[in-house]
Amino acid sequence: MKHQDVPTSTINVGGTIFAYRELGPKTGVPVIFLTHLTAVLDNWDPRVVDGIAAKRHVITFDNRGVGASEGKVPDTIEAMARDAIAFIRALGFTQVDLLGLSLGGFITQKIVQLEPQLVRKIILAGTGPAGGSGIDKVTQITIFDMLRAALTFKDPKNYLFFSQTPNGKKAAGAFLQRLKERTANRDKAISLGAFYRQLRAVHAFGLERPADLSRVTQPVLVVNGDQDRMVPTSNSIDMSKRFPNAELVLYADGGHTAIFQYHEAFVNKALEFLGT
Amino acid sequence: MKHQDVPTSTINVGGTIFAYRELGPKTGVPVIFLTHLTAVLDNWDPRVVDGIAAKRHVITFDNRGVGASEGKVPDTIEAMARDAIAFIRALGFTQVDLLGLSLGGFITQKIVQLEPQLVRKIILAGTGPAGGSGIDKVTQITIFDMLRAALTFKDPKNYLFFSQTPNGKKAAGAFLQRLKERTANRDKAISLGAFYRQLRAVHAFGLERPADLSRVTQPVLVVNGDQDRMVPTSNSIDMSKRFPNAELVLYADGGHTAIFQYHEAFVNKALEFLGT
């Protein structure tokens, strides 16, 4: 079954209902997908979810206060990581792989610092470390691009997620079409207030003291476009040097969501890295 | 019954469910409240709603795509006005008074232009005319103040709705507390996408050719603070001169929502203007 047809499940996580979707073979270590600022379940590129789920057990979910998950978005990344850990445990998993995109990558890093034994392998896409260069500017860039998009009647993802070359613009259009493939039982929209609280947490993360990434012993795949203006690409390069066991893949002419733009190459690389 | 205790009702408006609340004596011409950018039913100052409802039949509602009302927010103010007219007709009313705040004031002006016979008296608060001075900047100011608020962990209404004097700041805090008075059956939050479409409609309204306000023969009460930076106060002064039958009230040391800051004076003035 494809992600567009997978029903949305719910689970009680310490009294709060969390929404998630589960697909792929239900064997082996599951891959938990942690999504970006403003995203709900329907914001994952179906090619990436279905591509990984062809070989691996995949779980996408809404963290607390996002989309159909109940509760209030916390105002720190660490609290979001604690919620994600509680969700993973509620599903009964004792070891998982993590794929964190942007905000999801911030949360992924906190999870592995809080509960290292829970995590086997890590993919960090379009993201950066606490206190990383320019991460304290994510809030500003996001809001400026929202304004730019509002005034030009475009989706801000055109500006924030893709390179501004002819190739990047074409890829943005194709991606936005793919997001419409699911027509039934779509997720709830994110509220303006939830977006707001996410922005605050991201801003605080950008101002944190740098974490000691040398303690992360898991294999890490760091992936990004070479032109990420939302979480500057220099952060991906920096992280790949600071993790003791990391591999870096940069896609030429790619932006913040290069894993969506180059979904075929990324899925192949991710499956090779994670193992099947 | 006070607004904080009034159950939320629903009505089918041409196939779309609209949410509303109804209070006060169910006699005479009803007063329809049209609310501001991002607002749902719970964003009305309870003192203003309850104050008017002490003497008049009051209806607050979520327009299409906002809060608990179904559908998608339209991208023009005129389409929002057509939705409001359809809602008023669906309730069975043939003549109403309108109280429009900010975005609600833009919609109110379109309603009276589209269906003049439907409207008896009009209150326009913190608003301006199509093509008015600085209305094309509302989008920009809103987004900048959202950023400023995100970075200072404050509600953007502190910056956008109240004067930045000690008096204005104190009034903002008291207002934000009043918004929490309703604890049960609160409205759904506005989605990020709905906010976005509202911003686009407001921006287009600011760029429209000025409407001919001299054709509006109804009595109009124009009210604002003397320091509205969201829809500059000069628009209130301008409108009060262009309507043939208008009265202007400006509150000193008041911002965009001076009707909330000076709710007691405003309720008295509004009831006198509307008649009881």
Coordinates of C-alpha atoms in Angstrom, one line a residue:
Chain A
M1 CA 0.0 0.0 0.0
K2 CA 1.2 3.5 -0.9
H3 CA 1.5 6.4 1.6
Q4 CA -1.4 8.1 -0.2
D5 CA -3.7 5.2 0.6
V6 CA -2.5 4.3 4.1
P7 CA -5.1 5.1 6.7
T8 CA -4.1 7.4 9.5
S9 CA -3.8 5.5 12.8
T10 CA -3.8 6.9 16.3
I11 CA -2.1 6.0 19.6
N12 CA -2.5 7.2 23.1
V13 CA 0.9 8.6 24.2
G14 CA 0.7 9.3 28.0
G15 CA -2.8 10.6 27.6
T16 CA -2.4 12.5 24.4
I17 CA -3.6 11.1 21.0
F18 CA -0.9 11.1 18.3
A19 CA -1.6 10.5 14.6
Y20 CA 0.6 8.4 12.4
R21 CA 0.8 6.3 9.3
E22 CA 2.6 3.0 9.0
L23 CA 3.7 1.2 5.8
G24 CA 6.2 -1.2 4.3
P25 CA 7.2 -4.6 5.6
K26 CA 6.5 -4.9 9.3
T27 CA 9.8 -6.6 10.0
G28 CA 13.2 -5.3 11.1
V29 CA 14.1 -2.0 12.7
P30 CA 11.5 0.6 11.7
V31 CA 12.5 4.0 10.1
I32 CA 10.8 6.9 11.9
F33 CA 10.3 10.0 9.7
L34 CA 10.5 13.4 11.5
T35 CA 9.1 16.2 9.4
H36 CA 9.8 19.9 8.8
L37 CA 8.4 23.2 10.2
T38 CA 4.6 23.5 9.4
A39 CA 4.4 20.0 7.9
V40 CA 1.7 17.5 8.6
L41 CA 1.5 13.9 7.4
D42 CA 0.5 15.0 3.9
N43 CA 3.7 17.1 3.5
W44 CA 6.0 14.1 3.0
D45 CA 7.0 13.6 -0.7
P46 CA 5.2 10.3 -1.5
R47 CA 8.1 9.2 -3.7
V48 CA 10.5 9.3 -0.7
V49 CA 8.1 7.6 1.7
D50 CA 7.0 4.9 -0.8
G51 CA 10.6 4.5 -1.9
I52 CA 12.0 3.7 1.6
A53 CA 8.9 1.7 2.4
A54 CA 9.5 -0.6 -0.6
K55 CA 12.2 -2.2 1.6
R56 CA 11.8 -0.9 5.1
H57 CA 9.1 -0.5 7.8
V58 CA 8.2 3.2 7.7
I59 CA 6.4 5.3 10.3
T60 CA 5.4 8.9 9.6
F61 CA 3.8 10.9 12.5
D62 CA 2.5 14.2 13.7
N63 CA 4.3 15.4 16.8
R64 CA 2.4 16.9 19.7
G65 CA 0.0 19.7 18.6
V66 CA 0.7 19.3 14.9
G67 CA -2.0 18.2 12.4
A68 CA -4.3 15.6 13.9
S69 CA -2.1 15.0 17.0
E70 CA -3.6 16.5 20.2
G71 CA -1.9 18.8 22.7
K72 CA 0.1 22.0 22.3
V73 CA 3.3 22.3 20.4
P74 CA 6.1 22.6 23.0
D75 CA 8.4 25.6 22.8
T76 CA 11.7 23.7 22.8
I77 CA 13.3 21.2 20.5
E78 CA 14.2 19.0 23.5
A79 CA 10.6 18.8 24.6
M80 CA 9.6 17.8 21.0
A81 CA 12.3 15.1 21.2
R82 CA 10.9 13.8 24.5
D83 CA 7.5 13.6 22.8
A84 CA 8.9 11.7 19.8
I85 CA 10.7 9.2 22.2
A86 CA 7.4 8.7 24.1
F87 CA 5.6 8.1 20.8
I88 CA 8.2 5.5 19.6
R89 CA 8.1 3.7 22.9
A90 CA 4.2 3.7 22.9
L91 CA 4.4 1.9 19.6
G92 CA 6.6 -0.7 21.4
F93 CA 9.9 -0.2 19.5
T94 CA 13.2 -0.5 21.4
Q95 CA 15.4 0.4 18.5
V96 CA 14.7 2.6 15.4
D97 CA 16.4 4.3 12.5
L98 CA 15.6 8.1 12.3
L99 CA 15.1 10.2 9.2
G100 CA 14.9 13.9 10.3
L101 CA 14.2 16.7 7.8
S102 CA 15.0 20.3 8.8
L103 CA 13.1 20.8 12.2
G104 CA 12.8 17.0 12.2
G105 CA 16.6 16.9 12.0
F106 CA 17.0 19.1 15.0
I107 CA 14.6 16.8 16.9
T108 CA 16.5 13.7 15.7
Q109 CA 19.8 15.1 17.2
K110 CA 18.1 15.7 20.6
I111 CA 16.6 12.2 20.5
V112 CA 20.0 10.5 20.0
Q113 CA 21.5 12.7 22.8
L114 CA 18.7 11.9 25.2
E115 CA 18.3 8.2 24.4
P116 CA 21.4 6.9 22.4
Q117 CA 20.5 3.2 22.9
L118 CA 17.1 3.8 21.1
V119 CA 18.8 4.8 17.8
R120 CA 20.6 2.6 15.3
K121 CA 21.2 4.8 12.3
I122 CA 20.4 8.4 11.5
I123 CA 19.7 10.4 8.3
L124 CA 19.8 14.2 8.7
A125 CA 18.4 16.1 5.7
G126 CA 18.4 19.9 5.2
T127 CA 19.3 20.5 8.8
G128 CA 22.0 21.7 11.2
P129 CA 23.3 21.5 14.7
A130 CA 22.2 23.4 17.8
G131 CA 23.8 26.9 17.7
G132 CA 24.7 26.3 14.0
S133 CA 25.6 29.1 11.6
G134 CA 22.5 30.9 10.5
I135 CA 20.0 28.7 12.3
D136 CA 19.0 31.6 14.4
K137 CA 18.0 33.3 11.1
V138 CA 15.6 30.5 10.1
T139 CA 12.7 32.4 11.7
Q140 CA 13.4 35.6 9.8
I141 CA 14.0 33.9 6.5
T142 CA 10.8 31.8 6.8
I143 CA 8.7 34.8 7.6
F144 CA 10.2 37.0 4.9
D145 CA 9.6 34.2 2.3
M146 CA 6.0 33.8 3.5
L147 CA 5.5 37.5 2.9
R148 CA 7.2 37.2 -0.6
A149 CA 5.0 34.2 -1.4
A150 CA 1.8 35.9 -0.1
L151 CA 2.4 38.9 -2.4
T152 CA 3.1 36.8 -5.4
F153 CA 0.3 34.3 -4.8
K154 CA 2.8 31.4 -4.6
D155 CA 3.4 28.6 -2.1
P156 CA 6.3 29.7 0.1
K157 CA 7.8 26.2 -0.4
N158 CA 8.8 27.5 -3.9
Y159 CA 11.2 29.9 -2.3
L160 CA 12.2 28.1 0.8
F161 CA 12.7 24.5 -0.3
F162 CA 14.1 24.6 -3.9
S163 CA 16.9 26.3 -5.7
Q164 CA 15.8 29.4 -7.7
T165 CA 17.3 28.0 -11.0
P166 CA 15.0 26.9 -13.9
N167 CA 15.7 23.3 -12.8
G168 CA 14.8 24.1 -9.1
K169 CA 11.6 25.9 -10.1
K170 CA 10.5 23.0 -12.2
A171 CA 11.2 20.6 -9.4
A172 CA 9.2 22.7 -7.0
G173 CA 6.2 22.6 -9.2
A174 CA 6.4 18.8 -9.7
F175 CA 6.8 18.3 -5.9
L176 CA 3.8 20.5 -5.1
Q177 CA 1.7 18.4 -7.5
R178 CA 2.9 15.2 -5.8
L179 CA 1.6 16.5 -2.5
K180 CA -1.9 16.5 -3.9
E181 CA -1.8 12.8 -4.8
R182 CA -3.6 11.8 -1.6
T183 CA -7.2 12.8 -2.0
A184 CA -9.0 11.0 0.8
N185 CA -8.5 11.2 4.6
R186 CA -5.9 13.9 4.4
D187 CA -4.4 15.2 7.6
K188 CA -5.7 18.2 9.6
A189 CA -4.0 21.5 8.6
I190 CA -1.5 22.9 11.0
S191 CA -2.8 25.8 13.1
L192 CA -1.4 29.3 13.0
G193 CA -0.6 29.0 16.7
A194 CA 1.2 25.7 16.3
F195 CA 3.4 27.2 13.5
Y196 CA 4.2 30.1 15.8
R197 CA 5.3 27.9 18.6
Q198 CA 7.5 25.9 16.2
L199 CA 9.2 29.1 15.1
R200 CA 10.0 30.0 18.7
A201 CA 11.5 26.6 19.4
V202 CA 13.6 26.7 16.2
H203 CA 14.9 30.2 17.1
A204 CA 15.9 29.1 20.6
F205 CA 17.7 26.0 19.1
G206 CA 19.7 28.3 16.8
L207 CA 20.9 30.3 19.9
E208 CA 21.8 27.2 22.0
R209 CA 25.4 26.4 22.9
P210 CA 26.8 23.9 20.3
A211 CA 26.2 20.3 21.4
D212 CA 29.1 17.8 21.5
L213 CA 28.4 15.8 18.3
S214 CA 31.5 13.7 18.9
R215 CA 29.5 11.6 21.4
V216 CA 27.1 10.4 18.6
T217 CA 28.6 7.0 17.7
Q218 CA 25.8 5.9 15.4
P219 CA 26.3 5.9 11.6
V220 CA 25.0 9.3 10.2
L221 CA 24.1 10.1 6.6
V222 CA 24.1 13.9 6.2
V223 CA 22.3 15.0 3.0
N224 CA 21.3 18.4 1.6
G225 CA 21.2 20.5 -1.5
D226 CA 24.2 22.7 -2.2
Q227 CA 22.0 25.8 -2.1
D228 CA 20.0 25.5 1.1
R229 CA 19.1 29.0 2.1
M230 CA 16.7 28.0 5.0
V231 CA 19.3 26.0 7.0
P232 CA 22.5 27.0 5.2
T233 CA 24.3 24.2 3.6
S234 CA 27.5 25.0 5.5
N235 CA 25.7 23.4 8.5
S236 CA 25.5 20.0 6.7
I237 CA 29.2 20.2 5.9
D238 CA 30.0 21.2 9.5
M239 CA 27.9 18.4 11.0
S240 CA 29.4 15.8 8.7
K241 CA 32.9 16.7 10.1
R242 CA 31.8 16.7 13.8
F243 CA 30.0 13.4 13.9
P244 CA 32.7 10.6 14.3
N245 CA 30.9 8.3 11.9
A246 CA 29.2 10.4 9.2
E247 CA 28.9 10.5 5.4
L248 CA 28.0 13.6 3.5
V249 CA 25.9 13.8 0.3
L250 CA 25.3 17.2 -1.4
Y251 CA 23.1 17.4 -4.4
A252 CA 24.1 20.0 -7.0
D253 CA 21.4 22.7 -7.8
G254 CA 19.4 21.5 -4.8
G255 CA 17.8 23.5 -2.0
H256 CA 16.5 22.7 1.5
T257 CA 14.4 19.7 0.3
A258 CA 16.9 18.2 -2.1
I259 CA 15.8 14.8 -0.9
F260 CA 12.4 15.6 -2.6
Q261 CA 14.0 17.2 -5.7
Y262 CA 16.4 14.2 -6.2
H263 CA 14.0 11.6 -4.6
E264 CA 15.2 8.7 -6.8
A265 CA 18.9 9.2 -6.0
F266 CA 18.1 9.9 -2.4
V267 CA 16.0 6.8 -1.9
N268 CA 18.7 4.6 -3.4
K269 CA 21.3 6.2 -1.2
A270 CA 19.2 6.0 1.9
L271 CA 18.3 2.3 1.4
E272 CA 22.0 1.5 0.8
F273 CA 23.0 3.4 4.0
L274 CA 20.2 2.0 6.2
G275 CA 20.6 -1.5 4.8
T276 CA 17.6 -3.5 3.8
Chain B
M1 CA -26.3 34.2 28.7
K2 CA -22.8 35.5 28.1
H3 CA -20.7 35.0 25.0
Q4 CA -18.4 32.7 26.9
D5 CA -21.2 30.3 27.7
V6 CA -23.2 30.5 24.4
P7 CA -23.0 27.2 22.5
T8 CA -21.6 27.3 19.0
S9 CA -24.4 26.7 16.5
T10 CA -24.0 25.6 12.9
I11 CA -26.0 26.3 9.7
N12 CA -25.8 25.0 6.2
V13 CA -25.0 27.8 3.8
G14 CA -25.4 26.5 0.3
G15 CA -23.8 23.2 1.2
T16 CA -21.1 24.6 3.5
I17 CA -21.4 24.4 7.3
F18 CA -20.9 27.8 9.0
A19 CA -20.3 28.1 12.7
Y20 CA -21.9 31.0 14.7
R21 CA -23.0 32.1 18.2
E22 CA -26.2 34.0 18.9
L23 CA -27.0 36.0 22.0
G24 CA -29.1 38.8 23.4
P25 CA -32.8 39.5 23.0
K26 CA -34.0 37.8 19.8
T27 CA -36.1 40.7 18.7
G28 CA -35.4 43.7 16.4
V29 CA -32.8 44.1 13.7
P30 CA -29.8 41.8 14.6
V31 CA -26.2 43.1 14.8
I32 CA -23.8 40.9 12.8
F33 CA -20.2 41.0 14.0
L34 CA -17.5 40.6 11.3
T35 CA -14.1 39.9 12.8
H36 CA -10.5 40.6 12.1
L37 CA -7.6 38.8 10.3
T38 CA -6.8 35.4 12.0
A39 CA -9.7 35.7 14.4
V40 CA -12.2 32.9 15.2
L41 CA -15.2 33.2 17.5
D42 CA -13.1 33.2 20.6
N43 CA -11.2 36.4 19.5
W44 CA -14.1 38.8 20.2
D45 CA -13.6 40.8 23.4
P46 CA -16.3 39.3 25.6
R47 CA -17.0 42.8 27.1
V48 CA -17.9 44.2 23.6
V49 CA -20.1 41.2 22.6
D50 CA -21.9 41.0 26.0
G51 CA -22.2 44.8 26.1
I52 CA -24.0 45.1 22.8
A53 CA -26.0 41.9 23.5
A54 CA -27.3 43.4 26.7
K55 CA -29.7 45.4 24.5
R56 CA -29.4 43.9 21.0
H57 CA -29.6 40.6 19.2
V58 CA -26.0 39.7 18.4
I59 CA -24.6 37.2 15.9
T60 CA -20.8 36.3 15.8
F61 CA -19.7 33.9 13.1
D62 CA -16.7 32.3 11.3
N63 CA -16.7 33.1 7.6
R64 CA -15.9 30.4 5.1
G65 CA -12.7 28.4 5.9
V66 CA -12.1 30.1 9.2
G67 CA -12.2 28.3 12.6
A68 CA -15.1 25.7 12.7
S69 CA -16.7 26.9 9.4
E70 CA -16.0 24.5 6.5
G71 CA -14.7 25.4 3.1
K72 CA -11.7 27.3 1.9
V73 CA -11.0 31.0 2.6
P74 CA -11.6 32.9 -0.6
D75 CA -8.8 35.1 -2.0
T76 CA -10.9 38.3 -2.4
I77 CA -12.8 40.5 0.1
E78 CA -15.7 40.5 -2.3
A79 CA -16.0 36.7 -2.2
M80 CA -15.9 36.9 1.6
A81 CA -18.7 39.5 1.5
R82 CA -20.8 37.2 -0.7
D83 CA -20.3 34.4 1.8
A84 CA -21.4 36.7 4.7
I85 CA -24.5 37.7 2.7
A86 CA -25.4 34.1 2.1
F87 CA -24.9 33.3 5.8
I88 CA -27.1 36.2 6.8
R89 CA -29.8 35.1 4.4
A90 CA -29.5 31.5 5.5
L91 CA -30.4 32.7 9.0
G92 CA -33.5 34.2 7.5
F93 CA -32.7 37.9 8.1
T94 CA -33.8 40.6 5.6
Q95 CA -32.2 43.6 7.4
V96 CA -29.2 43.7 9.7
D97 CA -26.8 46.1 11.3
L98 CA -23.1 45.3 10.8
L99 CA -20.1 45.8 13.1
G100 CA -16.9 45.2 11.1
L101 CA -13.5 45.2 12.7
S102 CA -10.4 45.5 10.5
L103 CA -10.7 42.8 7.8
G104 CA -14.4 42.6 9.0
G105 CA -14.7 46.3 8.1
F106 CA -13.4 45.6 4.6
I107 CA -16.0 42.9 4.2
T108 CA -18.7 45.1 5.6
Q109 CA -18.1 47.8 3.0
K110 CA -18.4 45.2 0.2
I111 CA -21.6 43.9 1.7
V112 CA -23.3 47.3 1.7
Q113 CA -22.1 47.9 -1.9
L114 CA -23.4 44.5 -3.1
E115 CA -26.6 44.4 -1.1
P116 CA -27.5 47.9 0.2
Q117 CA -31.1 47.0 1.0
L118 CA -29.8 44.3 3.5
V119 CA -28.1 46.8 5.7
R120 CA -29.6 49.3 8.1
K121 CA -26.6 50.8 10.1
I122 CA -22.9 50.2 10.0
I123 CA -20.1 50.4 12.5
L124 CA -16.5 50.3 11.0
A125 CA -13.7 49.8 13.6
G126 CA -10.0 49.9 12.9
T127 CA -10.5 49.7 9.2
G128 CA -10.2 51.5 5.9
P129 CA -11.5 51.8 2.4
A130 CA -10.4 49.8 -0.7
G131 CA -7.2 51.3 -2.0
G132 CA -6.8 53.2 1.2
S133 CA -3.5 54.7 2.4
G134 CA -1.2 52.0 3.8
I135 CA -3.7 49.1 3.5
D136 CA -1.4 47.5 0.9
K137 CA 1.2 47.5 3.7
V138 CA -1.0 45.5 6.2
T139 CA 0.5 42.2 5.0
Q140 CA 4.0 43.4 5.5
I141 CA 3.3 45.0 9.0
T142 CA 1.5 41.9 10.1
I143 CA 4.3 39.6 9.1
F144 CA 7.0 41.8 10.6
D145 CA 5.1 42.0 13.9
M146 CA 4.6 38.3 13.9
L147 CA 8.4 37.9 13.6
R148 CA 9.0 40.5 16.3
A149 CA 6.5 38.7 18.6
A150 CA 8.0 35.2 17.8
L151 CA 11.4 36.4 18.8
T152 CA 10.2 38.0 22.1
F153 CA 7.8 35.2 23.1
K154 CA 4.8 37.6 23.0
D155 CA 1.5 37.5 21.4
P156 CA 1.7 39.6 18.2
K157 CA -1.6 41.3 19.2
N158 CA 0.5 43.2 21.8
Y159 CA 2.2 45.0 18.9
L160 CA -0.5 45.0 16.3
F161 CA -3.6 45.9 18.3
F162 CA -2.6 48.3 21.1
S163 CA -0.6 51.5 21.4
Q164 CA 2.9 51.0 22.7
T165 CA 2.5 53.3 25.7
P166 CA 2.3 52.0 29.3
N167 CA -1.4 52.4 29.1
G168 CA -1.7 50.5 25.8
K169 CA 0.6 47.7 27.1
K170 CA -1.5 47.3 30.2
A171 CA -4.7 47.2 28.2
A172 CA -3.2 44.6 25.9
G173 CA -2.5 42.3 28.8
A174 CA -6.0 42.7 30.2
F175 CA -7.5 42.0 26.8
L176 CA -5.5 38.8 26.3
Q177 CA -6.7 37.6 29.7
R178 CA -10.3 38.3 28.8
L179 CA -9.9 36.1 25.7
K180 CA -9.3 33.2 28.0
E181 CA -12.6 33.6 29.9
R182 CA -14.3 31.0 27.7
T183 CA -13.0 27.6 28.9
A184 CA -15.4 25.1 27.3
N185 CA -16.3 24.4 23.7
R186 CA -13.8 26.9 22.3
D187 CA -13.7 27.4 18.6
K188 CA -11.2 25.6 16.3
A189 CA -7.9 27.4 15.7
I190 CA -7.4 29.1 12.3
S191 CA -5.1 27.1 10.0
L192 CA -1.9 28.5 8.7
G193 CA -3.3 28.2 5.2
A194 CA -6.4 30.1 6.0
F195 CA -4.4 33.0 7.5
Y196 CA -2.3 33.0 4.3
R197 CA -5.3 33.3 2.0
Q198 CA -6.7 36.1 4.2
L199 CA -3.4 38.0 3.9
R200 CA -3.6 37.7 0.1
A201 CA -7.2 39.0 0.0
V202 CA -6.2 42.0 2.3
H203 CA -3.3 42.8 0.1
A204 CA -5.4 42.8 -3.1
F205 CA -8.0 45.0 -1.3
G206 CA -5.3 47.6 -0.5
L207 CA -4.4 47.8 -4.2
E208 CA -8.0 48.1 -5.5
R209 CA -9.3 51.3 -7.1
P210 CA -11.0 53.4 -4.4
A211 CA -14.7 52.6 -4.2
D212 CA -17.3 55.4 -4.4
L213 CA -18.3 55.7 -0.7
S214 CA -20.7 58.6 -1.4
R215 CA -23.3 56.0 -2.5
V216 CA -23.5 54.5 1.0
T217 CA -26.5 56.3 2.4
Q218 CA -26.8 54.3 5.6
P219 CA -25.7 55.9 8.9
V220 CA -22.0 54.9 9.6
L221 CA -20.1 55.1 12.8
V222 CA -16.4 55.1 12.1
V223 CA -14.3 54.3 15.2
N224 CA -10.6 53.7 15.8
G225 CA -7.7 54.5 18.1
D226 CA -5.6 57.6 17.2
Q227 CA -2.5 55.3 16.8
D228 CA -3.6 52.4 14.6
R229 CA -0.4 51.2 12.9
M230 CA -2.0 48.2 11.3
V231 CA -4.7 50.1 9.2
P232 CA -3.4 53.6 9.7
T233 CA -5.8 55.9 11.5
S234 CA -5.8 58.4 8.5
N235 CA -8.1 55.8 6.8
S236 CA -10.7 56.2 9.5
I237 CA -10.6 60.0 9.1
D238 CA -10.8 59.7 5.3
M239 CA -13.7 57.3 5.3
S240 CA -15.7 59.5 7.8
K241 CA -15.5 62.3 5.2
R242 CA -16.3 60.2 2.2
F243 CA -19.5 58.6 3.6
P244 CA -22.4 61.1 3.3
N245 CA -23.8 60.1 6.7
A246 CA -20.9 59.2 9.0
E247 CA -19.7 60.0 12.5
L248 CA -16.1 59.7 13.6
V249 CA -14.9 58.6 17.1
L250 CA -11.2 58.4 17.8
Y251 CA -9.9 57.2 21.1
A252 CA -6.7 58.9 22.4
D253 CA -3.8 56.5 23.1
G254 CA -5.7 53.7 21.3
G255 CA -4.4 51.3 18.6
H256 CA -6.1 49.1 16.0
T257 CA -8.5 47.5 18.5
A258 CA -9.4 50.6 20.5
I259 CA -12.9 49.2 20.7
F260 CA -11.5 46.5 23.0
Q261 CA -9.2 48.8 24.9
Y262 CA -12.0 51.3 25.5
H263 CA -14.8 48.7 25.6
E264 CA -17.0 50.5 28.0
A265 CA -17.0 53.8 26.2
F266 CA -17.4 52.0 22.9
V267 CA -20.3 49.8 23.9
N268 CA -22.2 52.9 25.2
K269 CA -21.5 54.8 22.0
A270 CA -22.4 51.8 19.8
L271 CA -25.7 51.2 21.5
E272 CA -26.6 54.9 21.3
F273 CA -25.7 54.9 17.5
L274 CA -27.5 51.6 16.7
G275 CA -30.5 52.4 18.9
T276 CA -31.9 49.9 21.4

